[in-house]
Amino acid sequence: SGSGAAGEAVSGAQLIAESLKAQNIEYMFGIVGIPVTEIAIAAQAVGIKYVGMRNEQAACYAASAVGYLTSRPGVCLVVSGPGFLHALGGMANATMNCWPLIVIGGSSDRNQETMGAFQEFPQVEAGRLYNKLSVRPSSLEAIPTVIEKAVRTSMYGRPGSCYIDIPGDFVNLQVNKSSVKYVECCLQPPISTAEHSAVSEAVSIIALSKQPLLIVGKGAAYSRAENNIRRLVDLCGLPFLPTPMAKGVVPDNHPNCVAAARSTALQHADVIILLGARLNWILHFGLPPRFRQDVKVIQIDICAEELGNNVRPAAILLGDINAVTKQLLEEFSRRPLKYPSNTEWWKKLREKMMKNEERSKALALQKSLPMNYYTVFHHIRELIPKDCILVSEGANTMDIGRTMLPNYYPRQRLDAGTFGTMGVGLGFAIAAAMVAKDRTPGKRVICIEGDSAFGFSGMEVETVCRYNLPILIIVVNNNGIYTGLDADAWKETLKFGDPATCVPPVSLLPNSHYEEIMSAFGGKGYCVKTPEELQSALKASMTDKQTPSLINVMIDPQSERKKQEFPWLTRSNL
Ligand code: ADP
Ligand code: MG
């Protein structure tokens, strides 16, 4: 005991661990080093699961995915200076996605501040732009209060990231327990409902609609509104469209899902019920030409500042998605409404869906080698379990995968998200596997990535193997970003001189054996070039439920998504 006084002493590291535990934090991801190693050890001692990663970026993505999957923030633990800076991407990504997250960063000792200390950096100031809260406790005694506030702030209102700065000299410093103000676990986030008049107005607008559309966003997934949204769709017969990460809130194979007619649905809807999605780039800002000029938007969100962004809404319902959906259901039970399934609107949507599905099918069944994206996803779809968690990133790999791989359950698709971040895949997959192990044992995590996306965090394969997480990674390998060169074209290109002046910036080394990264750490690696090889690798890795595996799928480096109907769609990722 360093305090010398009577009574039990406690260190800064222990106080941090105990305070996190008191706030029901279950998972911590990070990279240890001076000055935070003791914090990770103390966390394990109180029963928090600690996963050591290979780059702070991936650790921070992992911690943020825990927040989305469990509604309670995960913690990312990083060292000072560079460690902290590497985690900024994860903080920004979490805040952009509206996911709760806690980052704890060690910083230089207080008595060396401004002297050019080891890894000194103005971390609290730098954290401010990426976090809802960026703070340093003023003393050891204040740690429990600050941690409670950070956890609460990360979850209340619109969720986001919170940063806590811990001076290095705090970690091993000791205080007497009796001087510490311990704080209980914060209350669950309050659930707010919309004004009754707004609910009633919304129902009147929906009742007059000729071409309604329900858009389900990842806010709906986060608020766990799946049962009530499903009821709303069934009760009112509304066509619905999930945004990428809202896939599965209502299953993709529900007859009212119009995802395969996305453009048509957005372009012609006269009333849109927007459930937890922002009218940002993902939804083309809610503006023409993607939307009607006169579209009436009924906007439902927990964040008042979001209401009215880009489009003046016809009705605004401020509140929790699940609670407001329940309010809508109650109003509809008083004023029943069933949108008929034989309208011109449904006919138009169904025709479009059929046409689009046929086009994808034709591409999927092409027999030529090397394979195209559609063929690859067709076989993956046939052989993976319906209830697996899908992690997806890359350009074409993510975009085409989204249309080809259905989700049947909520919160089981994780991708580049609002911020369009590449490199999230491995971190997300590791977090999903950790959470699945505790909550839904046996559920598989399948991470489907482009070769470029895989490169950002490829060394996390070692993390996957170290914790023996039975993740299947599928690298859809086209030798590049968007497109690449085949081996012959690569050789020709090199004849022009210095690779730095003649290799196309989108190109990566052709025919890279990414599967060997997996076998290097004891997992199973497969390299496949044909549908038959792909099928047998998929079957083998689905049968072996214990071993991490990676299937490197060599595809046509020039394979692309099918032609878009409108020129203004080709630049967009959607
Ligand atoms: P997507 O990427 O699916 O389009 P966004 O991330 O753009 O979705 O939007 C999600 C929205 O959901 C945000 O505006 C956020 O404020 C909101 N949100 C988050 N949680 C809740 C909740 N519990 N109830 C209502 N809205 C929520
Ligand atoms: Mg690629």
Coordinates of C-alpha atoms and ligand atoms in Angstrom, one line a residue:
S1 CA 0.0 0.0 0.0
G2 CA 1.5 3.3 -1.1
S3 CA -0.9 5.6 0.8
G4 CA 0.6 4.7 4.1
A5 CA -2.7 5.5 5.7
A6 CA -4.8 2.9 7.5
G7 CA -7.4 1.1 5.3
E8 CA -7.1 -0.6 1.9
A9 CA -5.2 1.0 -1.0
V10 CA -6.3 0.8 -4.6
S11 CA -4.3 1.6 -7.7
G12 CA -5.4 3.7 -10.7
A13 CA -5.4 0.6 -12.9
Q14 CA -7.6 -1.2 -10.4
L15 CA -10.0 1.7 -10.0
I16 CA -10.4 1.9 -13.8
A17 CA -11.1 -1.9 -14.0
E18 CA -13.5 -1.9 -11.1
S19 CA -15.4 1.2 -12.4
L20 CA -15.8 -0.4 -15.9
K21 CA -17.0 -3.6 -14.3
A22 CA -19.5 -1.5 -12.2
Q23 CA -20.9 -0.1 -15.5
N24 CA -21.4 -3.7 -16.8
I25 CA -18.6 -3.4 -19.4
E26 CA -17.8 -6.9 -20.6
Y27 CA -15.2 -6.5 -23.4
M28 CA -12.0 -4.7 -23.8
F29 CA -9.8 -4.6 -27.0
G30 CA -6.5 -3.0 -27.3
I31 CA -2.7 -3.0 -27.5
V32 CA -0.8 -2.8 -24.2
G33 CA 2.5 -0.9 -23.6
I34 CA 3.7 1.9 -21.4
P35 CA 1.6 3.1 -19.6
V36 CA -1.5 1.0 -19.9
T37 CA -0.4 -2.7 -19.5
E38 CA -1.5 -2.8 -15.8
I39 CA -5.0 -1.6 -16.8
A40 CA -5.5 -4.6 -19.1
I41 CA -4.2 -6.9 -16.4
A42 CA -6.6 -5.3 -13.8
A43 CA -9.5 -5.6 -16.2
Q44 CA -8.9 -9.3 -16.6
A45 CA -8.7 -9.7 -12.9
V46 CA -12.2 -8.3 -12.4
G47 CA -13.6 -10.5 -15.2
I48 CA -13.6 -8.2 -18.2
K49 CA -12.5 -10.1 -21.3
Y50 CA -9.4 -8.6 -22.9
V51 CA -8.5 -9.2 -26.5
G52 CA -5.1 -8.0 -27.5
M53 CA -5.0 -6.9 -31.1
R54 CA -2.3 -6.0 -33.6
N55 CA -3.3 -2.4 -34.5
E56 CA -5.2 0.1 -32.5
Q57 CA -7.4 0.9 -35.4
A58 CA -8.7 -2.7 -35.6
A59 CA -9.0 -2.8 -31.8
C60 CA -11.2 0.4 -31.9
Y61 CA -13.4 -1.0 -34.7
A62 CA -13.8 -4.2 -32.6
A63 CA -14.8 -2.3 -29.5
S64 CA -17.3 -0.2 -31.4
A65 CA -19.0 -3.3 -33.0
V66 CA -19.5 -4.6 -29.4
G67 CA -21.5 -1.5 -28.7
Y68 CA -23.8 -2.0 -31.8
L69 CA -24.2 -5.7 -31.1
T70 CA -24.9 -5.5 -27.3
S71 CA -26.2 -1.9 -26.8
R72 CA -23.4 -1.5 -24.2
P73 CA -20.1 0.0 -25.2
G74 CA -17.0 -2.1 -25.6
V75 CA -13.7 -0.5 -24.4
C76 CA -10.7 0.2 -26.6
L77 CA -7.4 0.5 -24.6
V78 CA -4.5 2.3 -26.2
V79 CA -1.1 3.7 -25.3
S80 CA -0.2 7.4 -25.5
G81 CA 0.6 9.4 -28.7
P82 CA 0.7 7.1 -31.7
G83 CA -1.5 4.4 -30.0
F84 CA -4.1 7.0 -29.4
L85 CA -3.8 8.5 -32.9
H86 CA -4.3 5.1 -34.5
A87 CA -7.5 4.7 -32.6
L88 CA -9.0 8.0 -33.9
G89 CA -10.3 6.3 -37.0
G90 CA -12.3 3.9 -34.8
M91 CA -13.7 6.8 -32.7
A92 CA -14.7 8.7 -35.8
N93 CA -16.2 5.5 -37.3
A94 CA -18.2 4.8 -34.2
T95 CA -19.5 8.3 -33.8
M96 CA -20.5 8.5 -37.5
N97 CA -22.3 5.2 -37.2
C98 CA -24.0 6.3 -33.9
W99 CA -22.5 3.4 -32.0
P100 CA -21.5 3.6 -28.3
L101 CA -17.8 3.2 -27.6
I102 CA -15.4 3.9 -24.8
V103 CA -11.7 4.6 -25.5
I104 CA -9.2 4.7 -22.7
G105 CA -5.9 6.2 -23.6
G106 CA -2.8 6.4 -21.5
S107 CA -1.0 9.7 -21.7
S108 CA 2.3 11.1 -20.5
D109 CA 3.0 11.7 -16.8
R110 CA 1.6 14.9 -15.5
N111 CA 4.9 16.2 -14.3
Q112 CA 6.4 15.9 -17.8
E113 CA 3.6 17.6 -19.6
T114 CA 4.8 20.2 -22.2
M115 CA 8.4 19.1 -21.7
G116 CA 8.4 16.8 -24.7
A117 CA 7.6 13.6 -22.8
F118 CA 7.6 10.2 -24.3
Q119 CA 4.7 10.0 -26.8
E120 CA 3.3 13.3 -25.5
F121 CA 0.3 14.5 -27.5
P122 CA -2.7 16.8 -26.7
Q123 CA -5.0 13.8 -26.6
V124 CA -8.0 15.3 -24.8
E125 CA -8.1 18.2 -27.3
A126 CA -7.6 15.9 -30.3
G127 CA -10.3 13.6 -29.0
R128 CA -12.9 16.3 -28.9
L129 CA -13.7 16.3 -32.6
Y130 CA -14.4 12.5 -32.7
N131 CA -16.2 12.0 -29.4
K132 CA -19.3 13.1 -27.5
L133 CA -17.1 13.5 -24.5
S134 CA -13.3 13.8 -24.3
V135 CA -12.1 14.1 -20.7
R136 CA -9.3 13.4 -18.2
P137 CA -10.2 12.7 -14.5
S138 CA -8.7 15.3 -12.3
S139 CA -7.6 12.7 -9.7
L140 CA -7.7 9.0 -9.0
E141 CA -10.7 9.6 -6.7
A142 CA -12.7 11.0 -9.7
I143 CA -12.2 7.9 -11.9
P144 CA -15.4 6.1 -11.1
T145 CA -17.5 9.3 -11.7
V146 CA -15.8 10.0 -15.0
I147 CA -16.2 6.4 -16.2
E148 CA -19.9 6.4 -15.3
K149 CA -20.4 9.6 -17.2
A150 CA -18.6 8.4 -20.2
V151 CA -20.5 5.1 -20.4
R152 CA -23.8 7.0 -19.9
T153 CA -23.0 9.6 -22.5
S154 CA -22.0 7.0 -25.0
M155 CA -25.4 5.3 -24.8
Y156 CA -27.9 8.1 -24.0
G157 CA -29.5 10.1 -26.8
R158 CA -27.7 9.5 -30.1
P159 CA -25.0 7.0 -29.2
G160 CA -21.4 7.7 -30.0
S161 CA -17.8 7.5 -28.8
C162 CA -16.4 8.8 -25.5
Y163 CA -12.7 9.3 -24.7
I164 CA -11.1 9.0 -21.2
D165 CA -7.5 10.2 -20.9
I166 CA -5.4 8.6 -18.1
P167 CA -2.0 10.2 -17.3
G168 CA 0.7 7.5 -17.0
D169 CA 1.4 8.3 -13.4
F170 CA -2.2 7.5 -12.5
V171 CA -1.9 3.9 -13.4
N172 CA 0.3 2.7 -10.5
L173 CA -0.5 5.5 -8.1
Q174 CA -2.4 4.3 -5.1
V175 CA -5.1 5.9 -2.9
N176 CA -7.0 4.8 0.1
K177 CA -10.3 3.2 -0.9
S178 CA -12.1 5.3 1.7
S179 CA -11.4 8.5 -0.2
V180 CA -12.8 7.2 -3.5
K181 CA -16.3 8.1 -4.5
Y182 CA -17.7 4.8 -6.0
V183 CA -20.6 5.2 -8.4
E184 CA -23.4 2.7 -9.2
C185 CA -24.1 1.5 -12.7
C186 CA -25.9 4.2 -14.7
L187 CA -29.6 3.7 -15.5
Q188 CA -30.6 2.2 -18.8
P189 CA -31.1 4.9 -21.5
P190 CA -34.5 6.5 -21.1
I191 CA -37.0 5.6 -23.8
S192 CA -38.8 8.6 -25.2
T193 CA -41.9 8.6 -27.3
A194 CA -43.2 11.1 -29.9
E195 CA -45.9 13.7 -29.4
H196 CA -49.3 12.2 -29.9
S197 CA -50.3 14.8 -32.5
A198 CA -47.3 13.9 -34.6
V199 CA -48.2 10.3 -34.5
S200 CA -51.7 10.9 -35.6
E201 CA -50.5 13.3 -38.4
A202 CA -48.1 10.6 -39.6
V203 CA -50.9 8.1 -39.8
S204 CA -53.1 10.5 -41.7
I205 CA -50.3 11.1 -44.3
I206 CA -49.7 7.3 -44.7
A207 CA -53.4 6.7 -45.2
L208 CA -53.5 9.2 -48.1
S209 CA -50.4 7.8 -49.7
K210 CA -50.7 6.1 -53.1
Q211 CA -47.0 4.9 -53.2
P212 CA -45.8 4.5 -49.7
L213 CA -42.3 3.2 -48.7
L214 CA -40.9 2.3 -45.3
I215 CA -37.2 2.8 -45.0
V216 CA -35.5 0.9 -42.2
G217 CA -32.1 2.2 -41.0
K218 CA -29.5 0.9 -38.6
G219 CA -31.0 3.1 -35.9
A220 CA -33.9 0.7 -36.0
A221 CA -31.6 -2.3 -35.7
Y222 CA -29.8 -0.6 -32.8
S223 CA -33.1 0.1 -31.0
R224 CA -34.1 -3.6 -31.3
A225 CA -37.3 -2.6 -33.0
E226 CA -37.5 -5.8 -35.1
N227 CA -40.7 -7.3 -33.7
N228 CA -42.7 -4.1 -33.9
I229 CA -41.4 -3.1 -37.3
R230 CA -42.3 -6.6 -38.6
R231 CA -45.8 -6.1 -37.1
L232 CA -46.1 -2.7 -38.8
V233 CA -45.1 -4.1 -42.2
D234 CA -47.6 -7.0 -41.8
L235 CA -50.4 -5.0 -40.4
C236 CA -50.3 -2.2 -43.0
G237 CA -48.9 -4.2 -46.0
L238 CA -46.2 -1.5 -46.6
P239 CA -43.3 -2.1 -49.0
F240 CA -40.1 -1.7 -47.1
L241 CA -36.4 -1.1 -48.0
P242 CA -33.6 -1.7 -45.5
T243 CA -30.4 0.3 -45.6
P244 CA -27.3 -1.8 -45.8
M245 CA -26.9 -2.5 -42.1
A246 CA -30.6 -2.6 -41.4
K247 CA -30.9 -5.7 -43.6
G248 CA -32.5 -8.5 -41.5
V249 CA -34.5 -6.2 -39.1
V250 CA -37.3 -7.6 -41.2
P251 CA -36.0 -10.7 -43.1
D252 CA -34.8 -10.0 -46.6
N253 CA -37.1 -12.8 -47.9
H254 CA -40.2 -11.1 -46.5
P255 CA -42.6 -10.6 -49.5
N256 CA -42.8 -6.8 -48.8
C257 CA -39.0 -6.3 -49.1
V258 CA -38.4 -4.3 -52.2
A259 CA -34.6 -4.1 -52.0
A260 CA -34.3 -5.6 -55.5
A261 CA -36.2 -2.6 -56.8
R262 CA -34.3 0.0 -54.7
S263 CA -34.0 2.7 -57.3
T264 CA -37.6 2.5 -58.4
A265 CA -38.9 2.4 -54.9
L266 CA -36.9 5.6 -53.9
Q267 CA -37.6 7.4 -57.1
H268 CA -41.4 7.0 -57.1
A269 CA -42.5 6.8 -53.5
D270 CA -44.8 9.6 -52.5
V271 CA -44.6 9.0 -48.8
I272 CA -41.5 7.7 -47.0
I273 CA -41.5 6.6 -43.4
L274 CA -37.9 7.0 -42.3
L275 CA -37.2 4.7 -39.4
G276 CA -33.7 5.5 -38.0
A277 CA -31.8 6.4 -41.1
R278 CA -30.3 9.7 -42.1
L279 CA -30.9 11.3 -45.4
N280 CA -27.2 11.4 -46.1
W281 CA -25.2 10.0 -49.1
I282 CA -26.5 6.5 -48.4
L283 CA -30.0 7.7 -49.2
H284 CA -28.9 10.3 -51.8
F285 CA -29.8 13.1 -49.4
G286 CA -33.5 12.5 -50.0
L287 CA -33.3 14.8 -53.1
P288 CA -34.1 14.5 -56.8
P289 CA -33.3 12.8 -59.1
R290 CA -33.3 9.9 -56.7
F291 CA -36.4 11.0 -54.9
R292 CA -39.5 12.9 -56.0
Q293 CA -39.4 16.6 -55.5
D294 CA -42.7 16.4 -53.6
V295 CA -42.0 13.3 -51.5
K296 CA -43.5 13.5 -48.0
V297 CA -41.0 12.3 -45.4
I298 CA -42.2 11.1 -42.0
Q299 CA -39.0 11.2 -40.1
I300 CA -38.5 9.2 -36.9
D301 CA -35.3 9.6 -35.0
I302 CA -33.9 9.9 -31.4
C303 CA -31.8 12.9 -32.3
A304 CA -33.8 16.2 -32.6
E305 CA -31.0 17.9 -34.5
E306 CA -31.3 15.3 -37.3
L307 CA -34.9 16.1 -38.0
G308 CA -35.2 18.2 -41.2
N309 CA -31.7 17.6 -42.5
N310 CA -31.7 18.0 -46.3
V311 CA -35.5 17.6 -46.7
R312 CA -38.3 19.5 -44.9
P313 CA -40.3 16.6 -43.3
A314 CA -44.1 16.3 -43.5
A315 CA -44.1 15.0 -39.9
I316 CA -41.4 14.7 -37.3
L317 CA -41.6 12.0 -34.6
L318 CA -38.8 12.5 -32.0
G319 CA -38.3 9.3 -30.0
D320 CA -37.0 5.8 -29.7
I321 CA -37.7 3.8 -32.9
N322 CA -39.1 0.9 -31.0
A323 CA -41.3 3.0 -28.8
V324 CA -42.5 5.2 -31.7
T325 CA -43.2 2.2 -33.9
K326 CA -45.4 0.9 -31.0
Q327 CA -47.2 4.2 -31.0
L328 CA -47.8 4.0 -34.7
L329 CA -49.2 0.4 -34.2
E330 CA -51.6 1.6 -31.6
E331 CA -52.8 4.5 -33.8
F332 CA -53.3 2.0 -36.7
S333 CA -55.2 -0.3 -34.4
R334 CA -57.7 2.6 -33.9
R335 CA -57.6 3.6 -37.6
P336 CA -56.9 0.4 -39.4
L337 CA -55.1 0.6 -42.7
K338 CA -54.0 -2.1 -45.0
Y339 CA -52.3 -1.0 -48.2
P340 CA -53.6 -3.3 -50.9
S341 CA -51.2 -5.7 -52.6
N342 CA -52.7 -5.3 -56.0
T343 CA -52.0 -1.6 -56.6
E344 CA -50.1 -0.2 -59.6
W345 CA -47.3 0.6 -57.2
W346 CA -46.9 -3.0 -56.1
K347 CA -47.1 -4.1 -59.7
K348 CA -44.3 -1.7 -60.7
L349 CA -42.1 -2.7 -57.8
R350 CA -42.6 -6.4 -58.4
E351 CA -41.8 -6.2 -62.1
K352 CA -38.6 -4.3 -61.4
M353 CA -37.6 -6.8 -58.7
M354 CA -38.1 -9.7 -61.1
K355 CA -36.1 -8.1 -63.8
N356 CA -33.2 -7.2 -61.5
E357 CA -33.2 -10.7 -59.9
E358 CA -33.0 -12.3 -63.4
R359 CA -30.1 -10.2 -64.4
S360 CA -28.1 -11.2 -61.3
K361 CA -29.1 -14.8 -61.8
A362 CA -27.8 -14.8 -65.4
L363 CA -24.5 -13.4 -64.2
A364 CA -24.3 -15.9 -61.3
L365 CA -24.7 -18.8 -63.7
Q366 CA -22.0 -17.8 -66.1
K367 CA -19.7 -20.7 -66.5
S368 CA -16.6 -18.8 -67.8
L369 CA -13.4 -18.7 -65.7
P370 CA -12.1 -16.8 -63.9
M371 CA -15.3 -16.4 -61.9
N372 CA -17.2 -13.1 -61.6
Y373 CA -18.5 -11.7 -58.4
Y374 CA -22.1 -12.9 -58.9
T375 CA -20.9 -16.5 -59.3
V376 CA -18.9 -16.3 -56.2
F377 CA -21.7 -14.9 -54.1
H378 CA -24.2 -17.4 -55.5
H379 CA -22.1 -20.3 -54.2
I380 CA -21.5 -18.6 -50.8
R381 CA -25.2 -18.0 -50.4
E382 CA -26.0 -21.6 -51.1
L383 CA -23.5 -23.0 -48.5
I384 CA -23.5 -20.7 -45.5
P385 CA -25.9 -21.0 -42.6
K386 CA -29.0 -18.7 -42.7
D387 CA -28.2 -17.3 -39.2
C388 CA -24.6 -16.4 -39.6
I389 CA -23.2 -13.0 -38.9
L390 CA -22.0 -11.4 -42.1
V391 CA -19.1 -8.9 -42.1
S392 CA -18.5 -7.3 -45.4
E393 CA -16.2 -4.7 -46.9
G394 CA -14.5 -3.7 -50.1
A395 CA -15.9 -1.8 -53.1
N396 CA -17.4 -4.3 -55.5
T397 CA -17.3 -7.1 -52.9
M398 CA -19.4 -5.1 -50.4
D399 CA -21.8 -3.6 -53.0
I400 CA -22.5 -6.8 -54.9
G401 CA -22.4 -8.9 -51.7
R402 CA -25.1 -6.7 -50.2
T403 CA -27.5 -7.5 -53.0
M404 CA -26.6 -11.2 -53.3
L405 CA -26.3 -12.3 -49.7
P406 CA -29.6 -12.2 -47.7
N407 CA -29.9 -11.4 -44.0
Y408 CA -32.7 -13.0 -42.0
Y409 CA -31.9 -11.7 -38.5
P410 CA -31.3 -8.2 -37.2
R411 CA -27.8 -6.8 -36.4
Q412 CA -26.1 -9.6 -38.3
R413 CA -24.6 -7.5 -41.0
L414 CA -21.6 -5.3 -40.3
D415 CA -20.0 -3.3 -43.1
A416 CA -18.1 -0.1 -44.0
G417 CA -21.1 1.9 -42.7
T418 CA -21.9 5.6 -42.8
F419 CA -18.2 6.6 -42.9
G420 CA -17.4 4.1 -45.7
T421 CA -14.4 2.9 -43.7
M422 CA -12.3 0.1 -45.2
G423 CA -10.3 -2.0 -42.8
V424 CA -13.1 -2.6 -40.3
G425 CA -13.8 -6.2 -41.3
L426 CA -11.4 -8.2 -39.1
G427 CA -12.0 -6.1 -36.0
F428 CA -15.8 -6.4 -36.5
A429 CA -15.5 -10.1 -37.1
I430 CA -13.4 -10.6 -34.0
A431 CA -15.9 -8.6 -31.9
A432 CA -18.9 -10.5 -33.4
A433 CA -17.2 -13.8 -32.7
M434 CA -16.5 -12.8 -29.0
V435 CA -20.1 -11.7 -28.5
A436 CA -21.5 -14.8 -30.3
K437 CA -19.3 -17.1 -28.1
D438 CA -21.0 -15.7 -25.0
R439 CA -24.5 -15.2 -26.2
T440 CA -25.3 -17.5 -29.1
P441 CA -22.7 -20.3 -29.1
G442 CA -22.2 -22.0 -32.4
K443 CA -23.3 -19.0 -34.5
R444 CA -20.8 -18.5 -37.3
V445 CA -19.1 -15.3 -38.3
I446 CA -18.3 -15.0 -42.0
C447 CA -16.1 -12.1 -43.1
I448 CA -16.3 -11.4 -46.8
E449 CA -13.7 -8.9 -48.0
G450 CA -12.1 -7.6 -51.1
D451 CA -8.3 -8.1 -51.3
S452 CA -7.7 -4.4 -50.8
A453 CA -9.9 -4.2 -47.8
F454 CA -8.3 -7.3 -46.3
G455 CA -4.9 -5.6 -46.5
F456 CA -5.8 -2.9 -44.0
S457 CA -6.0 -5.3 -41.1
G458 CA -4.7 -8.6 -42.4
M459 CA -2.4 -9.2 -39.5
E460 CA -5.5 -9.5 -37.2
V461 CA -5.6 -13.1 -38.6
E462 CA -3.0 -13.7 -35.9
T463 CA -5.5 -12.4 -33.3
V464 CA -8.2 -14.6 -34.7
C465 CA -5.9 -17.7 -34.3
R466 CA -4.6 -16.7 -30.9
Y467 CA -8.1 -16.6 -29.4
N468 CA -9.2 -19.5 -31.6
L469 CA -12.2 -17.8 -33.0
P470 CA -13.8 -19.9 -35.7
I471 CA -14.2 -17.1 -38.2
L472 CA -14.3 -17.8 -41.9
I473 CA -12.6 -15.1 -43.9
I474 CA -13.4 -15.0 -47.6
V475 CA -11.1 -12.8 -49.6
V476 CA -12.6 -12.0 -53.0
N477 CA -9.4 -11.4 -54.9
N478 CA -9.3 -9.4 -58.0
N479 CA -5.7 -8.2 -57.7
G480 CA -6.7 -4.7 -56.9
I481 CA -8.9 -1.8 -55.8
Y482 CA -12.1 -1.8 -58.0
T483 CA -10.2 -3.8 -60.7
G484 CA -6.7 -5.2 -61.1
L485 CA -4.4 -6.8 -63.7
D486 CA -4.0 -10.4 -64.4
A487 CA -0.5 -12.0 -64.3
D488 CA 0.2 -11.4 -68.0
A489 CA -0.9 -7.8 -68.0
W490 CA 1.1 -7.2 -64.9
K491 CA 4.3 -8.5 -66.6
E492 CA 3.6 -6.3 -69.6
T493 CA 3.1 -3.3 -67.4
L494 CA 6.5 -3.8 -65.6
K495 CA 8.3 -3.5 -69.0
F496 CA 7.5 0.2 -69.0
G497 CA 10.0 0.9 -66.3
D498 CA 9.9 1.7 -62.6
P499 CA 6.8 0.1 -61.1
A500 CA 6.1 3.3 -59.1
T501 CA 5.6 5.2 -62.4
C502 CA 3.8 2.6 -64.4
V503 CA 1.8 0.2 -62.1
P504 CA -1.8 1.5 -62.1
P505 CA -2.6 2.9 -58.6
V506 CA -5.6 0.5 -58.4
S507 CA -3.4 -2.6 -58.9
L508 CA -2.2 -4.9 -56.2
L509 CA 0.2 -7.8 -56.7
P510 CA -1.6 -10.4 -58.9
N511 CA -2.4 -13.9 -57.5
S512 CA -1.4 -13.1 -54.0
H513 CA -1.8 -16.1 -51.7
Y514 CA -3.6 -14.4 -48.8
E515 CA -4.7 -17.9 -47.5
E516 CA -1.1 -18.5 -46.4
I517 CA -1.5 -15.7 -43.8
M518 CA -4.1 -18.0 -42.2
S519 CA -2.0 -21.1 -42.4
A520 CA 1.0 -19.3 -41.0
F521 CA -0.9 -19.0 -37.7
G522 CA -2.3 -22.5 -37.6
G523 CA -5.7 -21.9 -39.3
K524 CA -6.9 -23.4 -42.5
G525 CA -6.1 -21.7 -45.8
Y526 CA -7.7 -22.4 -49.2
C527 CA -7.0 -21.0 -52.6
V528 CA -9.8 -21.5 -55.1
K529 CA -10.2 -20.7 -58.7
T530 CA -13.3 -22.6 -59.8
P531 CA -16.9 -23.0 -58.5
E532 CA -16.2 -26.6 -57.5
E533 CA -13.1 -25.6 -55.5
L534 CA -15.1 -22.8 -53.9
Q535 CA -17.9 -25.2 -52.9
S536 CA -15.6 -27.8 -51.4
A537 CA -13.6 -25.2 -49.4
L538 CA -16.9 -23.7 -48.1
K539 CA -18.2 -27.1 -47.1
A540 CA -15.0 -28.0 -45.4
S541 CA -14.9 -24.8 -43.4
M542 CA -18.6 -25.0 -42.4
T543 CA -18.1 -28.6 -41.2
D544 CA -15.0 -27.8 -39.2
K545 CA -16.6 -25.6 -36.5
Q546 CA -13.5 -25.1 -34.5
T547 CA -10.8 -23.9 -36.8
P548 CA -10.4 -20.3 -38.2
S549 CA -10.1 -20.4 -42.0
L550 CA -9.5 -18.2 -45.0
I551 CA -10.6 -18.9 -48.5
N552 CA -8.8 -16.9 -51.1
V553 CA -11.1 -16.7 -54.1
M554 CA -9.3 -15.8 -57.3
I555 CA -11.8 -13.9 -59.6
D556 CA -11.6 -12.1 -62.9
P557 CA -9.6 -9.0 -62.2
Q558 CA -11.8 -7.1 -64.6
S559 CA -15.1 -8.4 -63.2
E560 CA -17.4 -5.5 -62.2
R561 CA -20.9 -4.9 -61.0
K562 CA -23.7 -5.1 -63.6
K563 CA -24.4 -1.9 -65.6
Q564 CA -26.3 0.7 -63.7
E565 CA -29.4 2.1 -65.2
F566 CA -28.7 5.7 -64.5
P567 CA -25.4 7.4 -65.2
W568 CA -25.7 9.3 -61.8
L569 CA -25.6 5.9 -60.0
T570 CA -22.2 4.7 -61.3
R571 CA -20.1 6.9 -59.1
S572 CA -22.1 6.1 -56.0
N573 CA -21.4 3.0 -54.0
L574 CA -25.1 2.3 -54.0
Ligands
ADP1 P1 -28.3 4.0 -42.1 O1 -26.8 4.0 -42.2 O2 -28.9 2.7 -41.8 O3 -29.0 4.8 -43.1 P2 -27.9 6.1 -40.1 O4 -26.7 5.7 -39.3 O5 -27.7 7.1 -41.2 O6 -28.6 4.8 -40.7 O7 -29.0 6.6 -39.1 C1 -29.3 6.0 -37.9 C2 -30.2 7.0 -37.2 O8 -30.8 6.3 -36.1 C3 -29.4 8.2 -36.6 O9 -29.9 9.4 -37.0 C4 -29.6 8.0 -35.1 O10 -29.8 9.2 -34.4 C5 -30.9 7.2 -35.0 N1 -31.0 6.3 -33.8 C6 -30.1 5.6 -33.2 N2 -30.6 5.0 -32.2 C7 -31.9 5.2 -32.2 C8 -33.0 4.9 -31.4 N3 -32.9 4.0 -30.4 N4 -34.2 5.4 -31.7 C9 -34.4 6.2 -32.7 N5 -33.4 6.6 -33.5 C10 -32.2 6.1 -33.3
MG2 MG -10.1 -6.0 -54.9

